[in-house]
Short mmCIF file of C-alpha atoms in Angstrom, two decimals:
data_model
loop_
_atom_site.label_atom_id
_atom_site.label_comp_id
_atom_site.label_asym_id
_atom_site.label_seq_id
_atom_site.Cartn_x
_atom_site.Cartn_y
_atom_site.Cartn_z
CA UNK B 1 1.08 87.89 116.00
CA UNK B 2 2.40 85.48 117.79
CA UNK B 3 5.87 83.91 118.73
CA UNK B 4 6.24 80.33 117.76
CA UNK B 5 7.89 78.19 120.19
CA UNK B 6 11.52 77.72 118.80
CA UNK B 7 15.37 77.27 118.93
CA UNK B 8 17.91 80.42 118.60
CA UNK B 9 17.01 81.92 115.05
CA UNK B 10 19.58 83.55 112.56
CA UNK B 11 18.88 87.30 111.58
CA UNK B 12 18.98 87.81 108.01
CA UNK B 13 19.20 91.57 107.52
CA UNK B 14 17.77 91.37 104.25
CA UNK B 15 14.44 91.38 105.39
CA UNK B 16 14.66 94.25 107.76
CA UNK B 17 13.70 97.96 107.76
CA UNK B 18 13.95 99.52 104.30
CA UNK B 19 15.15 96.25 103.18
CA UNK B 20 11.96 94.71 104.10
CA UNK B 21 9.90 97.55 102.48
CA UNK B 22 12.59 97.10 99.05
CA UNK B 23 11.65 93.38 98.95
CA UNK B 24 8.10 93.86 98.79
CA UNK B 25 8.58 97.00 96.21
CA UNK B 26 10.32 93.90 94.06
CA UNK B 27 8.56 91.28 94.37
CA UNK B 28 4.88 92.27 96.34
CA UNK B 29 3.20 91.94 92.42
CA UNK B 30 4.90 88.43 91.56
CA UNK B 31 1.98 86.44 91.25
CA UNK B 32 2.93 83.04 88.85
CA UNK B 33 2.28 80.75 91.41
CA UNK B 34 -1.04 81.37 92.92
CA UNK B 35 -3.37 80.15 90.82
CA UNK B 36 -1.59 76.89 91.61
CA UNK B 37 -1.68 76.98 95.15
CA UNK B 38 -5.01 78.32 95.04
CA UNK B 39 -5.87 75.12 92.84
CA UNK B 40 -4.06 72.79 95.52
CA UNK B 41 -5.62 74.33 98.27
CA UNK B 42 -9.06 73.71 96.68
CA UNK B 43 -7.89 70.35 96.22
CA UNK B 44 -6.94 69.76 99.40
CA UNK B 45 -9.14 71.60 101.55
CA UNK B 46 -7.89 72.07 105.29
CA UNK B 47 -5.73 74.21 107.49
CA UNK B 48 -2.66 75.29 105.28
CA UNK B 49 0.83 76.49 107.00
CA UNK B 50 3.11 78.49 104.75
CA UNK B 51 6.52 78.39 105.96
CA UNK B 52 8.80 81.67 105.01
CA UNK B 53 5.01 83.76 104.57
CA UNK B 54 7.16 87.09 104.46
CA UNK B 55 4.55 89.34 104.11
CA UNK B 56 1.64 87.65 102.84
CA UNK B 57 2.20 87.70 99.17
CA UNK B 58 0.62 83.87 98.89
CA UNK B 59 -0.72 83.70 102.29
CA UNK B 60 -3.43 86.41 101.71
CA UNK B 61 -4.70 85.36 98.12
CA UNK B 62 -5.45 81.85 99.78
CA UNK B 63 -7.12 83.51 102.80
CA UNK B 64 -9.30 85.57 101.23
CA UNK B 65 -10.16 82.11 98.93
CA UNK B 66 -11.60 80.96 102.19
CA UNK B 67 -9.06 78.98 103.96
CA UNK B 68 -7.10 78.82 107.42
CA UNK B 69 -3.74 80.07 107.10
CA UNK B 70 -0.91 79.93 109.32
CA UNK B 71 2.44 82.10 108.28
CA UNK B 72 5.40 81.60 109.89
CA UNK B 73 8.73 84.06 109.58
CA UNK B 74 11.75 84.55 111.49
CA UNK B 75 11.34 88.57 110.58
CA UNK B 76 9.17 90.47 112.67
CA UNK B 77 9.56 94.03 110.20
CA UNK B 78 7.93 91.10 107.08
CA UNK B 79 5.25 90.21 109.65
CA UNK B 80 4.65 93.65 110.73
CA UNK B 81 4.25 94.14 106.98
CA UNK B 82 1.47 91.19 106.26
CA UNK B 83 -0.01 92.56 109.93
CA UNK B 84 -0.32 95.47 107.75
CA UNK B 85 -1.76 94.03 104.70
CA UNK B 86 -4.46 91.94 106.95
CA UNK B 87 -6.00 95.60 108.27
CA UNK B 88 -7.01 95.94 104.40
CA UNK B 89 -8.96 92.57 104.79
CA UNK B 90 -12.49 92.10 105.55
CA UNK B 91 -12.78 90.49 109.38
CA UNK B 92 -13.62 86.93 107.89
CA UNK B 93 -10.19 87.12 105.98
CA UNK B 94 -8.63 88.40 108.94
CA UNK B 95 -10.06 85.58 111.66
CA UNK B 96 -8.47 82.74 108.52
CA UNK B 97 -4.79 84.15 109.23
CA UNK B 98 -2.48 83.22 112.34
CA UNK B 99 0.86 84.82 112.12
CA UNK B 100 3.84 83.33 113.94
CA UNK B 101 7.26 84.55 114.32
CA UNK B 102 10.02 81.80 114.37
CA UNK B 103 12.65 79.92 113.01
CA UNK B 104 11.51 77.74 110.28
CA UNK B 105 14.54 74.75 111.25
CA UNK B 106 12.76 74.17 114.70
CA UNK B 107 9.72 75.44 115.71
CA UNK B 108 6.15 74.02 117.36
CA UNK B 109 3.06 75.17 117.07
CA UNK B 110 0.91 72.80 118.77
CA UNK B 111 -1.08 71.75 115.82
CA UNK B 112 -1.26 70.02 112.60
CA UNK B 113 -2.31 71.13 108.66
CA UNK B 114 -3.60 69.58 105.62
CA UNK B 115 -0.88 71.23 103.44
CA UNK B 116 2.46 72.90 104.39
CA UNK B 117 3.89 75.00 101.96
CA UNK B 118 7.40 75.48 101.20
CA UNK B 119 6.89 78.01 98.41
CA UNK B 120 8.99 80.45 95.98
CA UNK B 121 12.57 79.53 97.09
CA UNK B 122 11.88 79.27 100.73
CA UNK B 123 14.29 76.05 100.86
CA UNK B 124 17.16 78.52 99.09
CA UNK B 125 17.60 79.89 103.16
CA UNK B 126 17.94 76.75 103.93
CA UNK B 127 22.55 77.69 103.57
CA UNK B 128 23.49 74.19 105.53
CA UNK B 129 22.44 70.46 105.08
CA UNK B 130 21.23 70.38 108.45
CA UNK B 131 19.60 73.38 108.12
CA UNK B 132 17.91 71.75 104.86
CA UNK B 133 16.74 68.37 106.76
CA UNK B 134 15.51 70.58 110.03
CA UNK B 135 13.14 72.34 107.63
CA UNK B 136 11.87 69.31 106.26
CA UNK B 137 11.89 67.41 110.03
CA UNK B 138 9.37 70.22 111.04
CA UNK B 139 7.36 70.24 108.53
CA UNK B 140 6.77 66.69 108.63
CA UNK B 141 5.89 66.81 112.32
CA UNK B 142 3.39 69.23 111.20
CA UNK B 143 1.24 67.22 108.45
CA UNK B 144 -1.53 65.87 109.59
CA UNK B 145 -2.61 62.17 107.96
CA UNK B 146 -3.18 62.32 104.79
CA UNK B 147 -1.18 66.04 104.42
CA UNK B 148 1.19 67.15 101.76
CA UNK B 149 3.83 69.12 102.06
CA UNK B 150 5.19 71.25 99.07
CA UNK B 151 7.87 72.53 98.11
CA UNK B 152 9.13 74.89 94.87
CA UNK B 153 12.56 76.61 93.98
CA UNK B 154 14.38 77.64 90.90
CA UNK B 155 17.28 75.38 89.57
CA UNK B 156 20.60 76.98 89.48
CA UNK B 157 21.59 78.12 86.10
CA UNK B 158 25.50 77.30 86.44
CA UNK B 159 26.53 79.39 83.24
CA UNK B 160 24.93 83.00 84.37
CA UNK B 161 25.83 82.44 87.84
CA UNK B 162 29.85 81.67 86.77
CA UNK B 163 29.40 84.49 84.43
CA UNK B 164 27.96 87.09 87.18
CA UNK B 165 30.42 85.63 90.28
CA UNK B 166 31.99 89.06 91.61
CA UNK B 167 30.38 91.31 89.55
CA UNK B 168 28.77 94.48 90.63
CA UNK B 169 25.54 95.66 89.01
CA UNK B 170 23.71 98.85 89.71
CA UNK B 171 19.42 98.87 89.76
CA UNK B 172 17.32 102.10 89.49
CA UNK B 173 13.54 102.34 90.20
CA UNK B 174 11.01 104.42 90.83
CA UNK B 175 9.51 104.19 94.54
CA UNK B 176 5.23 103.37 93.72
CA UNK B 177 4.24 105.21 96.70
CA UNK B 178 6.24 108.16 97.01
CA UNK B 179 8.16 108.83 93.38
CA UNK B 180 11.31 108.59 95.22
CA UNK B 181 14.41 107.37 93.55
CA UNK B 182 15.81 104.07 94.94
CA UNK B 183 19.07 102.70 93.64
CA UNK B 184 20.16 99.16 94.12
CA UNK B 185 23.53 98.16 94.31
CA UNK B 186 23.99 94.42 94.16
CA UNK B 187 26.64 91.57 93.93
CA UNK B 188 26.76 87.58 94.24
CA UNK B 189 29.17 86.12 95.26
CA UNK B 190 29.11 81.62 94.67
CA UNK B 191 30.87 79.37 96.34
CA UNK B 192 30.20 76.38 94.15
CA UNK B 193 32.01 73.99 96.65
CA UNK B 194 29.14 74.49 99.34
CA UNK B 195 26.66 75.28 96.68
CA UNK B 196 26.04 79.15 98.74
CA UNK B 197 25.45 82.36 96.96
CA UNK B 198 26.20 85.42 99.10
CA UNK B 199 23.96 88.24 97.88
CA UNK B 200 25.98 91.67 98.59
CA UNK B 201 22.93 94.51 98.39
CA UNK B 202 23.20 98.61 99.16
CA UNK B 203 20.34 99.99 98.96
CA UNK B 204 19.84 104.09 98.32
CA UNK B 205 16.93 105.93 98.39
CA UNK B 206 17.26 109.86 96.71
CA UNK B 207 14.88 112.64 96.48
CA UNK B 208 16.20 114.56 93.96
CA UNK B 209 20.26 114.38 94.51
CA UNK B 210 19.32 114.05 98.17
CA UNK B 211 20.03 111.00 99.98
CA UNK B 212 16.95 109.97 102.38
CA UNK B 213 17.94 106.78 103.42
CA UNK B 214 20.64 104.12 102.96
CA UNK B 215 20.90 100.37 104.10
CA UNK B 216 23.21 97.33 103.21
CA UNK B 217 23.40 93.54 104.08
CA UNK B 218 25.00 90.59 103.42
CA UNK B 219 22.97 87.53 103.24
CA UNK B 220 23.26 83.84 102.25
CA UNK B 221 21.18 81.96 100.05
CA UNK B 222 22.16 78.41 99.07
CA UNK B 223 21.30 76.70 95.27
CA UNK B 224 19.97 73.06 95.15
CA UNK B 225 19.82 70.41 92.69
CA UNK B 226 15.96 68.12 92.19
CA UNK B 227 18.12 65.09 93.08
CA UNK B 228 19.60 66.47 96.40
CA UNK B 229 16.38 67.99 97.49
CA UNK B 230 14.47 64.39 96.49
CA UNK B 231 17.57 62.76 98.69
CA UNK B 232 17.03 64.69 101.27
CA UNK B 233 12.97 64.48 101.53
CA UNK B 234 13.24 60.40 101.48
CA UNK B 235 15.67 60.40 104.00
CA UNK B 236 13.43 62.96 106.52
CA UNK B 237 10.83 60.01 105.64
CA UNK B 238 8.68 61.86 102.23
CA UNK B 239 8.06 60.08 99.44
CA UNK B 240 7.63 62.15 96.17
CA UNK B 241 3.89 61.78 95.09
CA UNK B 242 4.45 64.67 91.98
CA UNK B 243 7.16 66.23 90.23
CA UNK B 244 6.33 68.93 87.87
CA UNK B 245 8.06 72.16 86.26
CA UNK B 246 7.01 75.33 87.88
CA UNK B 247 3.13 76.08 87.50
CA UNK B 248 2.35 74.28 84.65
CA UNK B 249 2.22 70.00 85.55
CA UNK B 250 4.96 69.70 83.17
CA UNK B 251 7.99 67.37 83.21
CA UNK B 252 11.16 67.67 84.10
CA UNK B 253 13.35 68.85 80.53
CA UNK B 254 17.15 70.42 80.75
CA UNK B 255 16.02 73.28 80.31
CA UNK B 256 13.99 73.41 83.34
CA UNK B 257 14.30 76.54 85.85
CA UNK B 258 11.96 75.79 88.60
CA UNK B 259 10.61 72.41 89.85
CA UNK B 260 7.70 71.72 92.31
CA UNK B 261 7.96 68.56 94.38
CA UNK B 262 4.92 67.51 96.17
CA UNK B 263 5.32 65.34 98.81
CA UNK B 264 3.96 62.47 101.80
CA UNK B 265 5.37 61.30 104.93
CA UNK B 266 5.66 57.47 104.10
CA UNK B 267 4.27 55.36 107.39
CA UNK B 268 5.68 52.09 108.78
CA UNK B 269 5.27 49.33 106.68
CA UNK B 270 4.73 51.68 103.42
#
């Protein structure tokens, strides 16, 4: 793993430690969306960069397809994870995968891909406008002709999250590995004047009525609007080639939840 050449990176502590190990016990099996990418990258074949790779939830499936993967993460405890992963891998699947640790806003890794992939919510860390626009900036630099870069997030649903604001709710699960109790205690927090949900998370872990291990954390996630993200993409020089909801290549309804936007740089005299 390497470091990728970057500017002064934020620590989100929700993807540390146990919390690292708790995100993957939630959402390792999520798998909706990679039949799509894997459909893309056949599509589009080339040298694919995922930005946010975590650890390696997409990013394997499309390396052991056969392509050349690049993952970049500001949290060396994911990477360590998807290092992890990787040992499981066959060599060939193993040589496909370059892991880089950075800052997704500004970063530069000396080379260019066919597709960069912005992929379940990655753009939701994005908590600022410039933040937002960075993301996008480096990306960009990072297509090579022809390239597209991708991007999918859920759409806010306004009523739950007014409805939830402040309130405390209390998750139990079973650990898969070891049968030990972990209990999640979680609140969000929205400030819908800077469009920023602050995720409030404690995080037990019991063997029997014995407490093992305990972490919490405070993180930021912000919610975005198609429009917004579409304003923002034209005016880091994209032009939006496809619009679809979620997986599927549908349209764009109300009662749409997730959107994918894939995108081009638009050249000089385009």
């Amino acid at each position: 793993m390497r470091r990728a050449k970057s500017g002064p990176s934020v620590p989100d502590r929700q993807y540390e430690g146990f919390f690292a190990e708790f995100y993957d016990i939630l959402h390792g099996s999520y798998d909706a969306d990679i039949p799509f990418y894997l459909d893309l990258a056949r599509a589009n074949p080339g040298s694919i960069l995922e930005l946010g790779c975590g650890s390696g939830r997409l990013l394997l499936p499309l390396a052991e397809a056969g392509h050349a993967v690049t993952g970049i993460d500001g949290s060396p405890d994911m990477l360590a994870r998807c290092s992890d992963r990787l040992l499981n891998s066959s060599e060939p699947v193993r040589a496909r995968v370059r892991l880089e640790q950075g800052d997704m806003f500004s970063f530069s890794l000396g080379r260019k891909f066919r597709l960069v992939l912005a992929a379940c919510n990655t753009i939701l860390h994005c908590v600022t406008t410039d933040q937002l626009l960075a993301l996008m900036r480096c990306a960009r630099e990072h297509l090579e002709p022809g390239g597209l870069f991708v991007v999918d997030f859920n759409l806010p649903n306004v009523k739950k999250m007014l409805e939830a604001d402040g309130n405390e709710e209390v998750f139990t699960i079973t650990h898969p590995e070891k049968g030990t109790r972990l209990v999640d205690t979680y609140r969000a927090d929205y400030d819908f004047t800077h469009q920023v949900e602050t995720i409030h998370m404690r995080i037990e872990e019991f063997s029997g009525t014995t407490l093992l291990r305990v972490a919490e954390s405070s993180t930021r996630r912000a919610f975005y609007f198609p429009r917004e993200v579409t304003l923002a993409l034209r005016s880091e020089g994209y032009r939006v080639v496809r619009t679809w909801t979620g997986y599927r290549h549908g349209r764009l309804v109300e009662s749409t939840r997730d959107v994918v936007l894939i995108c081009q740089p638009v050249h000089d005299g385009e």
